[in-house]
Tab-separated table of C-alpha atoms and ligand atoms in Angstrom:
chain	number	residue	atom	x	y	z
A	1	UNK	CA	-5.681	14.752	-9.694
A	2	UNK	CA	-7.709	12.031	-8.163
A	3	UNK	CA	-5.985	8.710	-8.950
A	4	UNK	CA	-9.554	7.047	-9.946
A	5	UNK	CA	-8.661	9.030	-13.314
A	6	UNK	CA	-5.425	8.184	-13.445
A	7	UNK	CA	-6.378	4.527	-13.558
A	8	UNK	CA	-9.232	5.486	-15.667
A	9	UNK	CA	-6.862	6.522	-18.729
A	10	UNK	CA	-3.916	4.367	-18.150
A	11	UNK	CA	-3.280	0.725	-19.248
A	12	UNK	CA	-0.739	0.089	-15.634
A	13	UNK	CA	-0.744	2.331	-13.626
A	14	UNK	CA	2.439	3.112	-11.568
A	15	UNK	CA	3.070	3.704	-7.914
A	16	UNK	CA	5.473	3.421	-5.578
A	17	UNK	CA	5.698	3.275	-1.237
A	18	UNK	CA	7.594	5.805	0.980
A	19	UNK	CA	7.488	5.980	4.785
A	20	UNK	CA	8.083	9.770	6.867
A	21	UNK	CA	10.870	9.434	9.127
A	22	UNK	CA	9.866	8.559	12.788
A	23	UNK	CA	9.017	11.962	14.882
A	24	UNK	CA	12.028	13.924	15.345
A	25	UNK	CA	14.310	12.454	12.807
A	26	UNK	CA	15.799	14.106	9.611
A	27	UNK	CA	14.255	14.079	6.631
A	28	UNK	CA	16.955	14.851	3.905
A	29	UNK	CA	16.801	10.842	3.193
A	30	UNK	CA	13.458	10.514	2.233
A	31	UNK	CA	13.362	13.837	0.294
A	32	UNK	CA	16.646	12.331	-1.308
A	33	UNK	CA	14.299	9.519	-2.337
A	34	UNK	CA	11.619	11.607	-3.590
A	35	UNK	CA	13.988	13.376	-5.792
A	36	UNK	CA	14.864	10.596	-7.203
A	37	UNK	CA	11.584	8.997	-7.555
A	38	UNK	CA	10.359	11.799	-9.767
A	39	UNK	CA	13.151	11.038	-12.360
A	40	UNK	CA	10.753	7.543	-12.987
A	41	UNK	CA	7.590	9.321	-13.012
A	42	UNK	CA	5.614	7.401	-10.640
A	43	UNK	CA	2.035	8.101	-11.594
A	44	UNK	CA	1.239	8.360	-7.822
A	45	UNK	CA	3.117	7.746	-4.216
A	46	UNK	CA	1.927	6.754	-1.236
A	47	UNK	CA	3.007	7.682	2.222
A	48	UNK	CA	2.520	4.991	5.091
A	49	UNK	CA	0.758	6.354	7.944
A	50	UNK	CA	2.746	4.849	11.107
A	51	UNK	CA	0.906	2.320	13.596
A	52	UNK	CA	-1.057	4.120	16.210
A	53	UNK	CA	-0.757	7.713	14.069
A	54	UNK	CA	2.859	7.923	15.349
A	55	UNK	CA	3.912	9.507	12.168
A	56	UNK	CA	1.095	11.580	11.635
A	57	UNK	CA	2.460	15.002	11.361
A	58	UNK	CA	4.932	13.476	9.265
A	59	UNK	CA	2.662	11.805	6.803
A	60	UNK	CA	0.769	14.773	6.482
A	61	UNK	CA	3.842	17.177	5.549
A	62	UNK	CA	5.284	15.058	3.618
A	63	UNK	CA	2.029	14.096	1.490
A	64	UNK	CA	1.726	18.149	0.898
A	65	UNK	CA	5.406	18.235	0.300
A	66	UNK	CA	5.248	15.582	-2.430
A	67	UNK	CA	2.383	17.559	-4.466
A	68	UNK	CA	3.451	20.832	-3.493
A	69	UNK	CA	7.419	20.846	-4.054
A	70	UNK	CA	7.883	17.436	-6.480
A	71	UNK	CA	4.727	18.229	-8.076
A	72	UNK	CA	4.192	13.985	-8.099
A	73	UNK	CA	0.191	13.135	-7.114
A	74	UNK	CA	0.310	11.294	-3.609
A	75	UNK	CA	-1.918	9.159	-2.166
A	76	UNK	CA	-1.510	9.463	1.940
A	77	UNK	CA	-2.528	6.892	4.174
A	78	UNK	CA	-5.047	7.049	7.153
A	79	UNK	CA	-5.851	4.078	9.853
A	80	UNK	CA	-8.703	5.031	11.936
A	81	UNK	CA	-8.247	2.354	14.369
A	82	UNK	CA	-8.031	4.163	17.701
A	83	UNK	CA	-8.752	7.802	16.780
A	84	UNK	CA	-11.801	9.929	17.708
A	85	UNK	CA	-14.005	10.637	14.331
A	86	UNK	CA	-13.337	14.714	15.702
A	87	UNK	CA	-9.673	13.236	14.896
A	88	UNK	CA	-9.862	12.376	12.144
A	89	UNK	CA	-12.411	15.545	10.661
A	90	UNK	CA	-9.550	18.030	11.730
A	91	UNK	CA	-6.494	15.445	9.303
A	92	UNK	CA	-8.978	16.083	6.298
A	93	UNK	CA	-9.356	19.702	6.934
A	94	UNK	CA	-5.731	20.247	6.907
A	95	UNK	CA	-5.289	18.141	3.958
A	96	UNK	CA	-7.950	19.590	2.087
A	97	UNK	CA	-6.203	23.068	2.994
A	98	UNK	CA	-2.908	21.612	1.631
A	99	UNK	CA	-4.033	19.956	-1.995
A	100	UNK	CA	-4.436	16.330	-1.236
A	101	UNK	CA	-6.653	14.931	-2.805
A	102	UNK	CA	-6.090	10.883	-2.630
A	103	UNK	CA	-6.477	8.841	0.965
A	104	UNK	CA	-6.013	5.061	1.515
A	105	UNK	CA	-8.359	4.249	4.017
A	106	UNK	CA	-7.027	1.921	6.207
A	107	UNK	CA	-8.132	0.333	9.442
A	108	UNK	CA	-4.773	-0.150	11.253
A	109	UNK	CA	-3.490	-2.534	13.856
A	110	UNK	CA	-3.521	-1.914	17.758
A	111	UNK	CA	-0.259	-1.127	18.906
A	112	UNK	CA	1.141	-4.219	21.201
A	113	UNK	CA	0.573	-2.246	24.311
A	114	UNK	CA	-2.933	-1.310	23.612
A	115	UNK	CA	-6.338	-3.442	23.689
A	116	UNK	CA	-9.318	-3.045	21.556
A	117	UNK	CA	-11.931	-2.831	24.812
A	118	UNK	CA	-10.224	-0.290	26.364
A	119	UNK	CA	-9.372	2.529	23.939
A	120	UNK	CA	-12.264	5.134	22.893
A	121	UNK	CA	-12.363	4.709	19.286
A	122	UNK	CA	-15.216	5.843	16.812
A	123	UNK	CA	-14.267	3.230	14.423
A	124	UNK	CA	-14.189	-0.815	14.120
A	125	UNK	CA	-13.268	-1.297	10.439
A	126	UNK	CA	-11.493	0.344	7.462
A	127	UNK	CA	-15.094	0.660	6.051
A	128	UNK	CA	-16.311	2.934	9.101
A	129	UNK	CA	-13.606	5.338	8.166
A	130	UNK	CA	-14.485	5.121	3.951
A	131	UNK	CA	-18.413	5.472	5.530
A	132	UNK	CA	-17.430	8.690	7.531
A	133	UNK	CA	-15.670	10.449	5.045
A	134	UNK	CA	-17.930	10.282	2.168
A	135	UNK	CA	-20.451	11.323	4.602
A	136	UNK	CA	-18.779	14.389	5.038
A	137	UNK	CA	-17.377	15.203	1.394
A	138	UNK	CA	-17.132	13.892	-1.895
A	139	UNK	CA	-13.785	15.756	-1.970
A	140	UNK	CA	-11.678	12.736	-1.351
A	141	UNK	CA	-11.038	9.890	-3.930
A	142	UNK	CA	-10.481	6.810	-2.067
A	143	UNK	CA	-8.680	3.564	-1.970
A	144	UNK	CA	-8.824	0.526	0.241
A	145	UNK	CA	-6.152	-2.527	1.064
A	146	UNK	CA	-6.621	-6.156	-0.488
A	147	UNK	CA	-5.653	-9.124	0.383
A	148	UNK	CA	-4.564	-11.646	-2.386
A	149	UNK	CA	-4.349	-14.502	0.569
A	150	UNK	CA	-7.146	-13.334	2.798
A	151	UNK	CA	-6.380	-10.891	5.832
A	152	UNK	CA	-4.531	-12.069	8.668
A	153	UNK	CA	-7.593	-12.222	11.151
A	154	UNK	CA	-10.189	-12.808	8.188
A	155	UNK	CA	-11.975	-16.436	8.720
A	156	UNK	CA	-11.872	-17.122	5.316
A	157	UNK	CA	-10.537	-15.301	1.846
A	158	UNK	CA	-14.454	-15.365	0.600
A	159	UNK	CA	-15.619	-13.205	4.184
A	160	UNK	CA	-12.575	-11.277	3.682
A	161	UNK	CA	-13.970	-10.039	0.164
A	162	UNK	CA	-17.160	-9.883	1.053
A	163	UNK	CA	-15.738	-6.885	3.495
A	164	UNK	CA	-14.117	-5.258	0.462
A	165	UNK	CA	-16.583	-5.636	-1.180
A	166	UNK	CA	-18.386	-3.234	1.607
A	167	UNK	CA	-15.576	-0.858	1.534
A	168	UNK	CA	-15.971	-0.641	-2.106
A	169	UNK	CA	-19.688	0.116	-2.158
A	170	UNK	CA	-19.140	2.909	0.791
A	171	UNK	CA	-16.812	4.551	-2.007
A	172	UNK	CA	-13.744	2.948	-2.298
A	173	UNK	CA	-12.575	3.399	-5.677
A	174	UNK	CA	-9.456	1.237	-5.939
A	175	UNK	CA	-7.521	-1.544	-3.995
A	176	UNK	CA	-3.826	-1.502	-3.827
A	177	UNK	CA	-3.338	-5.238	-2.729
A	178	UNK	CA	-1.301	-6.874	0.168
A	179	UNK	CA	2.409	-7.799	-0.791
A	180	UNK	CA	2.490	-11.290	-2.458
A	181	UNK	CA	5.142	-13.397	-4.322
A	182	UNK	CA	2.657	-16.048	-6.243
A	183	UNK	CA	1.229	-14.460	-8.875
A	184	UNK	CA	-0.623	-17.351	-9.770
A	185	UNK	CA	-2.379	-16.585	-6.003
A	186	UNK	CA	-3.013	-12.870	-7.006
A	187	UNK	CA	-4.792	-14.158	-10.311
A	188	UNK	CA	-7.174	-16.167	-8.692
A	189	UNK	CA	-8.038	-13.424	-5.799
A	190	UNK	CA	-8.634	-11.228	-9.302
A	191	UNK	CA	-11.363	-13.295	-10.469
A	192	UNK	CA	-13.471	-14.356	-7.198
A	193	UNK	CA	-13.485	-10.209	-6.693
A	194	UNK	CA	-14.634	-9.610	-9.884
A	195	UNK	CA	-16.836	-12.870	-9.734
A	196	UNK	CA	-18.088	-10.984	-6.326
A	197	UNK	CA	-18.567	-7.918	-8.302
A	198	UNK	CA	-15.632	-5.706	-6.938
A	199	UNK	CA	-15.668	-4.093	-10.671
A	200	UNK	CA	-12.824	-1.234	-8.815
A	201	UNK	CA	-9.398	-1.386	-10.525
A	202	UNK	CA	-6.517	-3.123	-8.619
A	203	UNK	CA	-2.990	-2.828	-7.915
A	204	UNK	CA	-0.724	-5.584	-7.784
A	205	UNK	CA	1.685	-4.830	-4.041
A	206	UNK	CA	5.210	-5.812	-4.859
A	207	UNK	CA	7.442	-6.217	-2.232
A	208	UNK	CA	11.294	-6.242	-3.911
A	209	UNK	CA	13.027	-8.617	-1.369
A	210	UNK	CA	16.478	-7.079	-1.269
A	211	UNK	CA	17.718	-8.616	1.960
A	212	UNK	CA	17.558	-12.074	3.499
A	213	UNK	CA	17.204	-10.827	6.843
A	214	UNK	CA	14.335	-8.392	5.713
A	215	UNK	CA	12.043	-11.763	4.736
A	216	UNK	CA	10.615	-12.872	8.347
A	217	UNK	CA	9.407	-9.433	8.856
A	218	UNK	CA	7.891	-8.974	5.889
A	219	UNK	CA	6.174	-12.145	6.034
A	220	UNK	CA	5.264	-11.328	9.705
A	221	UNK	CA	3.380	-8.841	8.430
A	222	UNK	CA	1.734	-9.848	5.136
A	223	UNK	CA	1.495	-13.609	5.863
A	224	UNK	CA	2.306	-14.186	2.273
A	225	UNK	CA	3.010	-17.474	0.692
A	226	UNK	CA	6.473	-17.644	-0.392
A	227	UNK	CA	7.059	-19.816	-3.286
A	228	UNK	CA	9.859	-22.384	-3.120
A	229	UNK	CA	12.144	-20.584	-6.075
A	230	UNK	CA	12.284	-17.596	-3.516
A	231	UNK	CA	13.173	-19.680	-0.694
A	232	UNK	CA	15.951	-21.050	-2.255
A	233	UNK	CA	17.148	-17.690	-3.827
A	234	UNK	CA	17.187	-16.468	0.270
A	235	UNK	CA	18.825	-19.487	1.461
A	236	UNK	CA	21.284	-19.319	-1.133
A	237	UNK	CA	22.278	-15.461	-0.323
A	238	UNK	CA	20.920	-15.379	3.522
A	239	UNK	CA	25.205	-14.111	3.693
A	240	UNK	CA	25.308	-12.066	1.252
A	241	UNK	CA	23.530	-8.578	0.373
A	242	UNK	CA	24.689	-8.201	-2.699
A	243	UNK	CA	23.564	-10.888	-4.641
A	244	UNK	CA	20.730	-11.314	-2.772
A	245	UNK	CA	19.479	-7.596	-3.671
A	246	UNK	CA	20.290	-8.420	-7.244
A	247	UNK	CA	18.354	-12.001	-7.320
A	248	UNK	CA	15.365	-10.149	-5.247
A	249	UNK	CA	15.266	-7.654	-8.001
A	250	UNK	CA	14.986	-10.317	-10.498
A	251	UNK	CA	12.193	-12.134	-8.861
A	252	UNK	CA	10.159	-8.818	-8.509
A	253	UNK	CA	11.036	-7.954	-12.489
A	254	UNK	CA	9.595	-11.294	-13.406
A	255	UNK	CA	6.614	-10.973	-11.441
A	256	UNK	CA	5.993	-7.609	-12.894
A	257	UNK	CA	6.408	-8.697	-16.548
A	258	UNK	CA	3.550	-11.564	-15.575
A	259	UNK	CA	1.312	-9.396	-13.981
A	260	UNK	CA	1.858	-6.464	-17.049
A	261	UNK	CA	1.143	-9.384	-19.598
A	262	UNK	CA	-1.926	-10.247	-17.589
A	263	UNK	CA	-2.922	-6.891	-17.847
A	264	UNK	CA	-3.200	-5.920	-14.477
A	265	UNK	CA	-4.592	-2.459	-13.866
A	266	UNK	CA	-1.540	-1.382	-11.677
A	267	UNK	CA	1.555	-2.153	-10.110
A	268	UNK	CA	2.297	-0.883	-6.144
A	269	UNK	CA	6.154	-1.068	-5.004
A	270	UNK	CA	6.633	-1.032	-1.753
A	271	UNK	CA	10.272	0.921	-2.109
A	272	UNK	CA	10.831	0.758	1.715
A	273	UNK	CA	12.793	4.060	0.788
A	274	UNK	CA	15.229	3.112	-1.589
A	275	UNK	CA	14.718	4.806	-4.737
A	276	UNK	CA	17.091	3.102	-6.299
A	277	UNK	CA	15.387	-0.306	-6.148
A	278	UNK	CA	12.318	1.522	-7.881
A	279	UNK	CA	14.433	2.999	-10.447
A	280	UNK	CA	16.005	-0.449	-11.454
A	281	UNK	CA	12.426	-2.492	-10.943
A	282	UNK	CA	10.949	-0.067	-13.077
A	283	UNK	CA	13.135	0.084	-16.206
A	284	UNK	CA	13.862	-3.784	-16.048
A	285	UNK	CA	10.187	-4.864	-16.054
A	286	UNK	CA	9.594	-2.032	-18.847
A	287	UNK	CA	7.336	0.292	-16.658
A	288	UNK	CA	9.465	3.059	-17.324
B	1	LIG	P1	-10.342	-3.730	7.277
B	1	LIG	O1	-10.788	-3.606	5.876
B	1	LIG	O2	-11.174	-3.063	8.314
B	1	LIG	O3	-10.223	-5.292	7.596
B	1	LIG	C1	-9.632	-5.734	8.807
B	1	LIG	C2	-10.188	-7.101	9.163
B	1	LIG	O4	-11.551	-6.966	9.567
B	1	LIG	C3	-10.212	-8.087	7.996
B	1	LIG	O5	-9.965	-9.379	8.507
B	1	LIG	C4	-11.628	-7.990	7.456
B	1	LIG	O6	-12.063	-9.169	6.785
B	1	LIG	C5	-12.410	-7.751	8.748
B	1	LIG	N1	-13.642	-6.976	8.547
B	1	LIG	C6	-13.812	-5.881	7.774
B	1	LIG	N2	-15.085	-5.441	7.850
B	1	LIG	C7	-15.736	-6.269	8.709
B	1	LIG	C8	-17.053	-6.330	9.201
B	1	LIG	N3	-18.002	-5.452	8.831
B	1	LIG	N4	-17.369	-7.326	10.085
B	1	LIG	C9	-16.437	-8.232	10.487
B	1	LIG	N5	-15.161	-8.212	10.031
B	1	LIG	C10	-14.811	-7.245	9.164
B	1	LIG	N6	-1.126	-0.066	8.305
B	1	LIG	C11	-0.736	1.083	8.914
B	1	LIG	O7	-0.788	1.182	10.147
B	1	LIG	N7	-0.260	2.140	8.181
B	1	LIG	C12	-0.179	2.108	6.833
B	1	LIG	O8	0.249	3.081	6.199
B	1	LIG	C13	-0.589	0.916	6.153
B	1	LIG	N8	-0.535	0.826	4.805
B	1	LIG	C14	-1.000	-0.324	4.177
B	1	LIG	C15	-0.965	-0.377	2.778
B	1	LIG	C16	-1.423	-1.515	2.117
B	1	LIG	C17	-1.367	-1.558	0.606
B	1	LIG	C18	-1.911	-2.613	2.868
B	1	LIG	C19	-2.396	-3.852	2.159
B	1	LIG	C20	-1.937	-2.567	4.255
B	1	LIG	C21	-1.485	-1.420	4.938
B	1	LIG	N9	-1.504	-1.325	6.326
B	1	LIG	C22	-1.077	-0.168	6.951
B	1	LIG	C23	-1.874	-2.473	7.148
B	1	LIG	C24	-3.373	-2.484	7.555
B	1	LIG	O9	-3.654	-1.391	8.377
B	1	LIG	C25	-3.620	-3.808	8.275
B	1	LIG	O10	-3.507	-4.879	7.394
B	1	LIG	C26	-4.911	-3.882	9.085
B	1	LIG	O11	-4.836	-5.065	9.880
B	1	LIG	C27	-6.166	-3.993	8.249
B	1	LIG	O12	-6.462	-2.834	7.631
B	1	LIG	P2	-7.660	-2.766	6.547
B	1	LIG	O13	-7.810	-1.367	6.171
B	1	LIG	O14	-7.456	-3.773	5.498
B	1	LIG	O15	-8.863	-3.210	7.511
């Protein structure tokens, strides 16, 4: 099913974030976790596509495995940063051949050891690779990445939605958003898009944060504001997993019952594998 339907007929629409295990490892965890995410009934789940393609075999399998043996719709991930559009035209045709019918276009990041001059790649943007695909097929549905607090290397939030804007008219035809931990910040990205004319639905990225250590990574990679009631909930359990899984929990169930009172088109939890965060998350906030 393409998931522009799903959000078409449902009121919050429910997904949730697995990675593939690095090349060469075992997969019985992550199929562990997909087990167990079907007992929630995600309405979709999406499989991170590792930086530079290094998990690309494994992003593909498991994105066919997910339709195919859990019979759950998946959305996989593609970056095009680095990759030859001949690349990229042989991923779809094995996709296509295995059922999948959902991509999140993505851009990408170079890899530390690489530069941007010196690597041969076809594409520049996230919008080159949305652009290249519906010039080939109208097979695929879509989605792009949002950023409630502007991208990293934007220059300002406004350019930054102009460009989604782009991605959107190329045929993007909905934005799961950047992890954030303000909702107040994700409200007012929600109306300069739509002021802007981004009329694609959203989803809300939710990032449970269920270990202290876990935080300067995640905000590493997001840049996300982090409101002062979460930095004292980390400070307070920086020693102690336990309580600090079961405060970050909390804090992502109240965010969730804000943005589902809102009326936010979706919500997008980034499990980071662990089903059993979903599971909780989604029966606390009243998802499932
Ligand atoms: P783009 O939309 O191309 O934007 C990148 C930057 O370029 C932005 O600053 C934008 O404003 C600017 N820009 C865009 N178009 C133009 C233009 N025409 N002219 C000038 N500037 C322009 N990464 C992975 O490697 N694997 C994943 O699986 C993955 N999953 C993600 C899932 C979500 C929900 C999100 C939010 C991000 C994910 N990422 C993933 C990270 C993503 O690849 C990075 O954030 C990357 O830096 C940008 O990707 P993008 O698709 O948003 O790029």
């Amino acid at each position: 099913m393409k998931i522009s339907d799903i959000y078409r007929n449902k009121k919050t629409v429910f997904s949730c974030e697995v990675f593939p295990p690095k090349p060469g490892a075992k997969k019985d965890g992550i199929l562990e976790t997909i087990k167990d995410l079907k007992k929630i009934s995600p309405d979709f789940v999406s499989v991170t596509y590792g930086a530079g393609g290094e998990t690309k075999d494994g992003t593909i399998e498991m994105t066919i495995q997910i339709k195919n043996t859990y019979g759950i719709e998946p959305l996989m991930h593609l970056t095009c940063l680095d990759t030859k559009k001949e690349e990229i035209d042989t991923i779809l045709s094995r996709i296509s051949k295995g059922g999948i019918e959902n991509i999140l276009s993505l851009r990408g990041d170079m890899l530390a050891d690489r530069d941007f001059k010196s690597v041969g790649s076809d594409f520049s943007y996230a919008y080159d690779l949305v652009a290249h695909i519906k010039s080939h097929t109208n097979e695929f549905c879509l989605g792009v990445a949002g950023y409630p607090e502007g991208h990293p290397e934007a220059y300002s939030l406004e350019k930054d939605i102009k460009h989604l804007k782009q991605k959107s008219q190329a045929g993007g035809s909905f934005v799961i958003s950047q992890m954030f931990f303000n909702n107040e910040l994700f409200y007012m990205y929600l109306d300069k898009i739509r002021e802007m004319g981004i009329k694609v639905p959203v989803s809300a990225g939710i990032m449970p944060v269920f270990k202290a250590k876990l935080l300067s990574k995640m905000i590493k990679l997001s840049h996300a504001t982090l409101p002062a009631d979460l930095v004292s909930i980390v400070e307070k359990y920086r020693d102690n997993d336990t309580e600090m899984e079961k405060a970050g929990i909390e804090f992502a169930v109240e965010q969730i019952e804000d943005l589902i009172k809102h009326g936010v088109e979706g919500i997008h939890l980034f499990t980071m594998n662990r089903a059993s965060l979903a599971k909780k998350i989604s029966s606390y906030s009243g998802l499932r």
